[in-house]
Coordinates of C-alpha atoms and ligand atoms in Angstrom, one line a residue:
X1 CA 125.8 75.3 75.2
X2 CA 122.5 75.1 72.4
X3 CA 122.6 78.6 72.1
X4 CA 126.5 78.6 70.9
X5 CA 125.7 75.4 68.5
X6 CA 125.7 72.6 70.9
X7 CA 123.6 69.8 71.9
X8 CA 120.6 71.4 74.4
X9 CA 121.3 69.6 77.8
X10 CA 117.1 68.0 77.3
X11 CA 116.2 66.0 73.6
X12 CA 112.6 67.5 74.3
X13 CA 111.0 70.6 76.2
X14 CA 110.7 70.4 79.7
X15 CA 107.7 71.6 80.7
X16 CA 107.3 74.8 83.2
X17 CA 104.7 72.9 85.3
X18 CA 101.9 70.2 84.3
X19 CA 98.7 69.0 86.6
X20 CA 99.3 65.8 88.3
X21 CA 96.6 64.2 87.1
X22 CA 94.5 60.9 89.0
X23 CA 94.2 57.4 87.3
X24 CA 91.0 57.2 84.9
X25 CA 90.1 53.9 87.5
X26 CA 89.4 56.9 90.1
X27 CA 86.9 59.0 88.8
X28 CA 85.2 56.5 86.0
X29 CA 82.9 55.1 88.2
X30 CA 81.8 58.6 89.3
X31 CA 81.5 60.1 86.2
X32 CA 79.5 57.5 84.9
X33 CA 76.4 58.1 87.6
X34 CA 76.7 61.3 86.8
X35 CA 75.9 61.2 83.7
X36 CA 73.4 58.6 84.4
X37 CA 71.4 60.8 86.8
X38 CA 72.0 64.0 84.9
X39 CA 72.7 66.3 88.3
X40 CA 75.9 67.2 86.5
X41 CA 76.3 70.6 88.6
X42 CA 76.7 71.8 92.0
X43 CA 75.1 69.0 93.2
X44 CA 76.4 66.0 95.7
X45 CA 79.9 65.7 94.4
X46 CA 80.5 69.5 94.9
X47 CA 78.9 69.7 98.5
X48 CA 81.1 66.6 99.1
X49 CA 84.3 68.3 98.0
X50 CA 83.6 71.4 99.8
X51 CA 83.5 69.0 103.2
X52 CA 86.5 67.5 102.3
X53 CA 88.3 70.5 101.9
X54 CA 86.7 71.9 104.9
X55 CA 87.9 69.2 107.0
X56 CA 91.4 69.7 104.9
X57 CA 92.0 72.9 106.2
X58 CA 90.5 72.6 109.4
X59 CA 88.1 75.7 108.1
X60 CA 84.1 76.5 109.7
X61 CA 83.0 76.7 105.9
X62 CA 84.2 75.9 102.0
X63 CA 82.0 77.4 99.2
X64 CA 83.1 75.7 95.9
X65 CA 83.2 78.3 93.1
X66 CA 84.3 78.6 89.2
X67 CA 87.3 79.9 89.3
X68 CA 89.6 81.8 92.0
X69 CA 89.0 85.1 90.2
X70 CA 85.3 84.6 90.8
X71 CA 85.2 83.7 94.6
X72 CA 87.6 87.3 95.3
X73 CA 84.9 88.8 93.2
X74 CA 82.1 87.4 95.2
X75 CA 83.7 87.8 98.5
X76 CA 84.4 91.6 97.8
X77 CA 81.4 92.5 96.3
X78 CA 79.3 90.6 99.4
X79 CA 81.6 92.2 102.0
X80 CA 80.3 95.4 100.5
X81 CA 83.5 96.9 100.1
X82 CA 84.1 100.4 98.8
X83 CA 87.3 102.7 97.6
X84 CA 90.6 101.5 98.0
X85 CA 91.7 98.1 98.8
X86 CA 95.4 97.5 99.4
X87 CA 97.2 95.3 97.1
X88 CA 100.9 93.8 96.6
X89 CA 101.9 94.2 92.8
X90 CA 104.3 91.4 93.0
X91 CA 101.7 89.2 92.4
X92 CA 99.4 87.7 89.4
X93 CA 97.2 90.2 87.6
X94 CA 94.3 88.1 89.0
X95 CA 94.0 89.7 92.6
X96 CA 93.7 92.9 91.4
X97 CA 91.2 92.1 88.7
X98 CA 89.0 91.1 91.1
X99 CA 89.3 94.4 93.0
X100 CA 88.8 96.3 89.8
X101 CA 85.5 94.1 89.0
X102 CA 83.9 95.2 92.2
X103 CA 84.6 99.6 91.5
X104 CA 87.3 99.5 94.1
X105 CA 90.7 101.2 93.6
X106 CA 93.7 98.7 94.2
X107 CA 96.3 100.7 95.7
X108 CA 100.1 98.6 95.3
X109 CA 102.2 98.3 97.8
X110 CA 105.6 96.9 97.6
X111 CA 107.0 93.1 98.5
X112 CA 109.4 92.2 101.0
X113 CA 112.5 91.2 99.2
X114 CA 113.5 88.4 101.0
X115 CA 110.0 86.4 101.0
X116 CA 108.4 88.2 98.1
X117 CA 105.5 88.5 100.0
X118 CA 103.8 92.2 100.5
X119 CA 105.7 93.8 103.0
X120 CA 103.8 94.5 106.5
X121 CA 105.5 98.2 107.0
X122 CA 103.8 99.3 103.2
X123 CA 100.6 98.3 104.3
X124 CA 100.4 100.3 107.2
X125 CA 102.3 103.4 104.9
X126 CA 99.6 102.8 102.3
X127 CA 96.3 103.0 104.9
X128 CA 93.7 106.3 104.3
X129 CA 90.7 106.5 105.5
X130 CA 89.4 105.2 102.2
X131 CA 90.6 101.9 102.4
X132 CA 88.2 99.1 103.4
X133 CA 90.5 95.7 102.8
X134 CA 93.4 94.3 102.3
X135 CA 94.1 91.8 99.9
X136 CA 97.1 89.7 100.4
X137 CA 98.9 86.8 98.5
X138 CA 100.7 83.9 99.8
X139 CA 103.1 83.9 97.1
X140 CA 104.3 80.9 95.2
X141 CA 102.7 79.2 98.1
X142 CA 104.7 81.2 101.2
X143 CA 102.3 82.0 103.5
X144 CA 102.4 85.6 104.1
X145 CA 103.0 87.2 107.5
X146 CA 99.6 86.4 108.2
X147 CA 99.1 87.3 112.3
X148 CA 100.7 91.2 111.0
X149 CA 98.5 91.3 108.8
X150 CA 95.6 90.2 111.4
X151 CA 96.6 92.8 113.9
X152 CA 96.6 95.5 111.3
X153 CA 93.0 94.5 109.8
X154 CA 91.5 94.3 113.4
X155 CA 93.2 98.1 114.4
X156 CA 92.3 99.7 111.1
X157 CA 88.5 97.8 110.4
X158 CA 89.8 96.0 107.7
X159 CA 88.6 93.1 106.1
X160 CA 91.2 90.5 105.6
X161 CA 90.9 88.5 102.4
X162 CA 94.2 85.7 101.1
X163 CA 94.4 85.2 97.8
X164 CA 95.3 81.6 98.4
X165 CA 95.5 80.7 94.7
X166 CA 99.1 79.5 95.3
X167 CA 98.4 78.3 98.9
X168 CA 96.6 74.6 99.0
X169 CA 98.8 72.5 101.3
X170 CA 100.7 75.3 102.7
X171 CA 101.0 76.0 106.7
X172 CA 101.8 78.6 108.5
X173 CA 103.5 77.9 112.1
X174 CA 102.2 74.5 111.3
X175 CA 98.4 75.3 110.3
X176 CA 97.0 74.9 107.1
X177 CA 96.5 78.0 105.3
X178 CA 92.4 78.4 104.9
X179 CA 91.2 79.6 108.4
X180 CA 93.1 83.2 108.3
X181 CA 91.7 86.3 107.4
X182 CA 88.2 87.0 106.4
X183 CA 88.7 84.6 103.7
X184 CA 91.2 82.4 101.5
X185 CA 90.3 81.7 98.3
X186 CA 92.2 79.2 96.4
X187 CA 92.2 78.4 92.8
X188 CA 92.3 74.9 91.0
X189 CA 93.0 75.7 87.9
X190 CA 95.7 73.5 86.3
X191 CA 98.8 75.2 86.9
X192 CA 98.1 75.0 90.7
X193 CA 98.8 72.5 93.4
X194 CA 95.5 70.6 93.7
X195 CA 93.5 71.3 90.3
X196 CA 90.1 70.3 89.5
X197 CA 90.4 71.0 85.8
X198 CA 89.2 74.7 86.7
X199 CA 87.6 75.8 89.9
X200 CA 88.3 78.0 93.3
X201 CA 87.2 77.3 96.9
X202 CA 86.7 80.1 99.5
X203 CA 87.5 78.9 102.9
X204 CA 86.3 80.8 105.6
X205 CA 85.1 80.9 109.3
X206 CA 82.6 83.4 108.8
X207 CA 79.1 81.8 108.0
X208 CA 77.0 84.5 106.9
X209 CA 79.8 84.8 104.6
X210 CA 79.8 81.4 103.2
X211 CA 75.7 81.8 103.1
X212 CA 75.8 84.6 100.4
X213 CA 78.5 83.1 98.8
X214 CA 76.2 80.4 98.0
X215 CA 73.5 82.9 96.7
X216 CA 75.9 85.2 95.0
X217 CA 77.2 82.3 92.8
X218 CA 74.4 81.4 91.7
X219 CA 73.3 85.0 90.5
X220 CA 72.4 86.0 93.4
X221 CA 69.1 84.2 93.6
X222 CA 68.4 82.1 97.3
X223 CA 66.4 79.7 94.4
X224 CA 63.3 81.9 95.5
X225 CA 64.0 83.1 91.6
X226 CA 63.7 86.8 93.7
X227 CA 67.2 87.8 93.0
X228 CA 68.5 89.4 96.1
X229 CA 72.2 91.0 94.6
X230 CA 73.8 90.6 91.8
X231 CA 75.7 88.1 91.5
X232 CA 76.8 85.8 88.5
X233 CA 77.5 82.1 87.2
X234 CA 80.2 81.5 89.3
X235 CA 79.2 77.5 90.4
X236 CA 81.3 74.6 89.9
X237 CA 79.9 71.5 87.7
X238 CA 80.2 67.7 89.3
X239 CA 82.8 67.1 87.1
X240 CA 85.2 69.2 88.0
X241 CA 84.4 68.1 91.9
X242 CA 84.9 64.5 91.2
X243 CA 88.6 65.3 89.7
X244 CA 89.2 67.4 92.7
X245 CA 88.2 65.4 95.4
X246 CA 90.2 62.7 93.7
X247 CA 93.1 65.2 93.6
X248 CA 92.9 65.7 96.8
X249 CA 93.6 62.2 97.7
X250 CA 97.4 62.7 96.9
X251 CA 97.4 66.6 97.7
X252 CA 99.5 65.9 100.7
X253 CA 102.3 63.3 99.4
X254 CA 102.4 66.4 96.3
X255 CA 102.7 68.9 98.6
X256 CA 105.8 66.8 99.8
X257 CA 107.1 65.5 96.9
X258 CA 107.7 69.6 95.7
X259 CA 109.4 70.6 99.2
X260 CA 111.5 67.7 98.5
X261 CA 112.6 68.7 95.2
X262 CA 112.7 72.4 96.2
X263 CA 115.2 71.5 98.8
X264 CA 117.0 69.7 95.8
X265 CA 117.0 72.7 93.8
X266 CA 118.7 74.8 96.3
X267 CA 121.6 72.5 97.3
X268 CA 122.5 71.9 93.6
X269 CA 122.5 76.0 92.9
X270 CA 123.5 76.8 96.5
X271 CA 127.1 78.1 95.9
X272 CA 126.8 79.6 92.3
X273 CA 127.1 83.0 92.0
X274 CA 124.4 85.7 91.9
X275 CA 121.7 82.9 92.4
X276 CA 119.1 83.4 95.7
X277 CA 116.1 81.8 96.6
X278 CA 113.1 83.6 98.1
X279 CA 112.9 83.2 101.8
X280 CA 110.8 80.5 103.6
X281 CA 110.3 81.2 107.1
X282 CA 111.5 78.0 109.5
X283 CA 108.4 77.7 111.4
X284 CA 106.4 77.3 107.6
X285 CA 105.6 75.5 105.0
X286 CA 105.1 76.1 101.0
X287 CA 103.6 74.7 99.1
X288 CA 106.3 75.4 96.3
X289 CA 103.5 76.1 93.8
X290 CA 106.8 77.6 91.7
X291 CA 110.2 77.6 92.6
X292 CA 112.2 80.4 91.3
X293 CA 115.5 81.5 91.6
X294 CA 116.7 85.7 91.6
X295 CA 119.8 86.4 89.5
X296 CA 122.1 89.0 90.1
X297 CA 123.4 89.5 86.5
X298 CA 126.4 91.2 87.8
X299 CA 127.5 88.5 89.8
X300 CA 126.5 85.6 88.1
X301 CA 127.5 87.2 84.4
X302 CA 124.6 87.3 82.9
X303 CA 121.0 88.7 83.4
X304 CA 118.0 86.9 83.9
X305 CA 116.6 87.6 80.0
X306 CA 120.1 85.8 78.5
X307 CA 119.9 83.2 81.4
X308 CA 116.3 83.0 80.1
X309 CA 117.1 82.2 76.3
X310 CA 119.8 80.3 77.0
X311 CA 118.2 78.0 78.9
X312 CA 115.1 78.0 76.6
X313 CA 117.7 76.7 73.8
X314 CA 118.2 74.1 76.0
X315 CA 114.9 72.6 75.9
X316 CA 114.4 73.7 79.6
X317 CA 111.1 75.7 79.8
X318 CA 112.0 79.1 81.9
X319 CA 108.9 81.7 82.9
X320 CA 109.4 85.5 84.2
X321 CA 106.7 85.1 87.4
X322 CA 105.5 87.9 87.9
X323 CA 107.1 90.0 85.0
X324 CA 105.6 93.1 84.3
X325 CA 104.2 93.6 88.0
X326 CA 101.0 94.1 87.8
X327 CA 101.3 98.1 88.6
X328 CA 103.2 98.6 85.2
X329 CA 100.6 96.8 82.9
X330 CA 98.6 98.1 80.7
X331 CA 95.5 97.7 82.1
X332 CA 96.2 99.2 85.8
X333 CA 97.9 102.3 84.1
X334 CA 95.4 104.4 85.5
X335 CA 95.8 103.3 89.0
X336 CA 99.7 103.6 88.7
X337 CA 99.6 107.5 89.4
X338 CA 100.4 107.9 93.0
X339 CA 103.4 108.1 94.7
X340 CA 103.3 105.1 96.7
X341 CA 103.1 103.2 93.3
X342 CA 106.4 105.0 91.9
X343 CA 108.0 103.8 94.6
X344 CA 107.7 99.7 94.3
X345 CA 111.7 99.5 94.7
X346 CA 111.3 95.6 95.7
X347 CA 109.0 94.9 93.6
X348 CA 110.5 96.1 90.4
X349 CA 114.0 94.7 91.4
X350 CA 112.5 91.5 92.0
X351 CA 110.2 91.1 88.5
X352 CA 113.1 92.1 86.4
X353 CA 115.7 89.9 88.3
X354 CA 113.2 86.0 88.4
X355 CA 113.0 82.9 87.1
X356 CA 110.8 80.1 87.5
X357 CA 112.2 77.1 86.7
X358 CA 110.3 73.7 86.2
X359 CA 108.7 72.0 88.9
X360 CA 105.4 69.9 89.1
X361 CA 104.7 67.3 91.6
X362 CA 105.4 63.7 89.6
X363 CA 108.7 65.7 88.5
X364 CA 112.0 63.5 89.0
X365 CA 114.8 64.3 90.6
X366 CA 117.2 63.8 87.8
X367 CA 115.7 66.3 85.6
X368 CA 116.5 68.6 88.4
X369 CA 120.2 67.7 88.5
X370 CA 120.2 68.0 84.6
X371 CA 118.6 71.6 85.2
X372 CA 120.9 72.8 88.0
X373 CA 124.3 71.6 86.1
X374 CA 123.0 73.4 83.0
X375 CA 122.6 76.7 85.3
X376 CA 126.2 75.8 86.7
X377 CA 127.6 75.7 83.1
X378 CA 126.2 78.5 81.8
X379 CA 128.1 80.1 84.5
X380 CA 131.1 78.6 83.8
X381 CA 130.6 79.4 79.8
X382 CA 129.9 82.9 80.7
X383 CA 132.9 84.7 79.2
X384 CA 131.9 82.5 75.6
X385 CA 128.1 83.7 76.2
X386 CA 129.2 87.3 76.8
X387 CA 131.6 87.5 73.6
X388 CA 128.3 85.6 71.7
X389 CA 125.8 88.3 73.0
X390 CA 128.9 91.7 72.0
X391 CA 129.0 90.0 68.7
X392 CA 125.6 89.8 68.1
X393 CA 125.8 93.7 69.3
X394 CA 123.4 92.9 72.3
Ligands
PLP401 C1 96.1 81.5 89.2 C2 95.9 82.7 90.1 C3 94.7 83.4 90.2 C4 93.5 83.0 89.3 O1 93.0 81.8 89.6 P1 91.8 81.3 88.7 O2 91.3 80.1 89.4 O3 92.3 81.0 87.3 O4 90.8 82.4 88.6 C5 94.6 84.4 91.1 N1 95.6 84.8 91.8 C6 96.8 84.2 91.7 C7 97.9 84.7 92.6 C8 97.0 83.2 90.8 O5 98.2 82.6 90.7

């Protein structure tokens, strides 16, 4: 092992996750008319992406925005939302950003500790008659218990809104996620499945919807220049739309590829001690946006922050997703007070127990033999990493 003065199992860092990117030959041509015409935002190239995407995901409408934080924004602050809106913390600190922007109170509920996905029995626990939404996440691209979720948004008069920032080319019971909910809103940023550089879409079936979406990202002015909310900058430039709609060219042999390797993953760790997977229902799909593994320090001899460093020495690229939860940082401290947030059992064993390994979608399969075997001999080493770690008095 690196860590006890050996050679690391990679020569060179292996990335956490990169952006698959398009060849130049794709986009060049595009790029260049662009430039010619000087329409170089929301302009044909975004209104053709949005169809694409529509089509995609099988969705009424698609509004192209900057950024996934800013479509939740927009779609919370249009569906004129008020007091609490019920959040998982298990999550990135993102979603409830976006809740905070808008004045509302993100109250945290806990995760299901099988899917990591918020848990449908904390929801209902967590409803008061000030809560006015739920705001669910399809985590690591496992589509949440979405028809639960439905049935408790239509008996309570909630809105229903996915962030989907993990969720492009995911299906649940065989549909693409997009069409649930109020809305799904789905980042492109480049640590996600289908990235346009930066960007988010918000997918939804509700038209009016859509409609101020398009006025609220542009400040909220209809182009009448008689601003009619407040919105902000939230469009999306041609640029990043021609890089997207070429991305989403090879979204579906990605989407793929990463279930492939996933599957790879597991039957290489499957066996070794202390080391579960989170819990993908049979009749779905991820879209495997990480892949991370839970590690039960006692059984597999050592806890995830040594597995952590040790694999770090070994040129392999580790990251704790989502570690802190987003209750216990710093800036939701004020909305940690309440005793449903004290009580995030799942949540808290689950951030202090992950790892993410590396996985991005042009990944090979050896590097994930070379991965798991390094997992499997760290186990094996444990009794020489455990004297190492007394020794160092840790
Ligand atoms: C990446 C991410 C976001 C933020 O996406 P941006 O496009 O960067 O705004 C929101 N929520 C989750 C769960 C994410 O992983």
């Amino acid at each position: 092992m690196a860590i006890l003065g050996g050679r690391p199992a990679f020569s060179k860092p292996v990335v956490i996750t990169k952006p698959t990117m398009p060849p130049v030959s794709g986009i060049q041509k595009e790029y260049g008319r662009i430039l010619k015409s000087g329409m170089i935002t929301n302009a044909q190239f975004v209104r053709e992406f949005e169809q694409k995407v529509a089509k995609f995901l099988s969705v009424k409408d698609v509004v192209a925005v900057s950024s996934c934080t800013s479509g939740l924004m927009l779609t919370m602050k249009i569906f004129g939302l008020k007091g609490e809106v019920i959040v998982p913390s298990f999550t990135f600190h993102a979603t409830a950003h976006a809740a905070v922007w808008n004045g509302l109170k993100p109250v945290f509920v806990d995760c299901d500790p099988n899917t990591y996905n918020i848990d449908i029995k904390a929801v209902e626990k967590a409803i008061t008659p000030r809560t006015s939404a739920i705001l669910a996440v399809h985590i690591f691209g496992n589509p949440c218990r979405v028809q639960d979720l439905q049935r408790i948004a239509r008996k309570h008069h909630l809105k229903l809104i996915f962030d989907a920032a993990h969720g492009f080319g995911a299906q649940y019971k065989g549909r693409n996620l997009g069409g649930f909910g109020d809305a799904e809103v789905f980042s492109l940023s480049p640590t996600k499945l289908l990235t346009a550089g930066e960007g988010g879409m918000v997918a939804t079936n509700d038209r009016e919807l859509a409609k101020q979406l398009r006025i609220g990202r542009n400040y909220g002015d209809s182009g009448s220049y008689d601003s009619q909310f407040s919105g902000f900058n939230a469009r999306m430039s041609e640029f990043h739309a021609i890089l997207g709609i070429e991305s989403l060219k090879s979204l579906e042999k990605n989407v793929n590829k990463r279930n492939r390797l996933a599957q790879l993953y597991k039957k290489q760790l499957s066996g070794v001690p202390g080391i579960t997977f989170q819990h993908i229902d049979a009749n779905d799909r991820s879209s495997f946006k990480d892949f991370s593994i839970v590690i039960d320090g006692k059984a597999y001899g050592l806890n995830r922050d040594r597995l952590a460093e040790i694999l770090l020495k070994e040129n392999i690229v580790v990251k704790k997703y989502f570690y802190p939860p987003v209750h216990m940082q710093k800036a939701f401290a004020k909305f940690g007070g309440n005793a449903i947030n004290r009580k995030l059992v799942h949540t808290n064993a689950i951030a202090e127990n992950i790892l993410s390994l590396p996985l991005y979608s042009h990944m090979t399969g050896d590097y994930v033999r070379t991965i798991c075997s390094t997992i499997k001999n760290v186990y094996n080493s444990r009794t020489a990493l455990k004297q190492y770690y007394s020794k160092k008095g840790r």
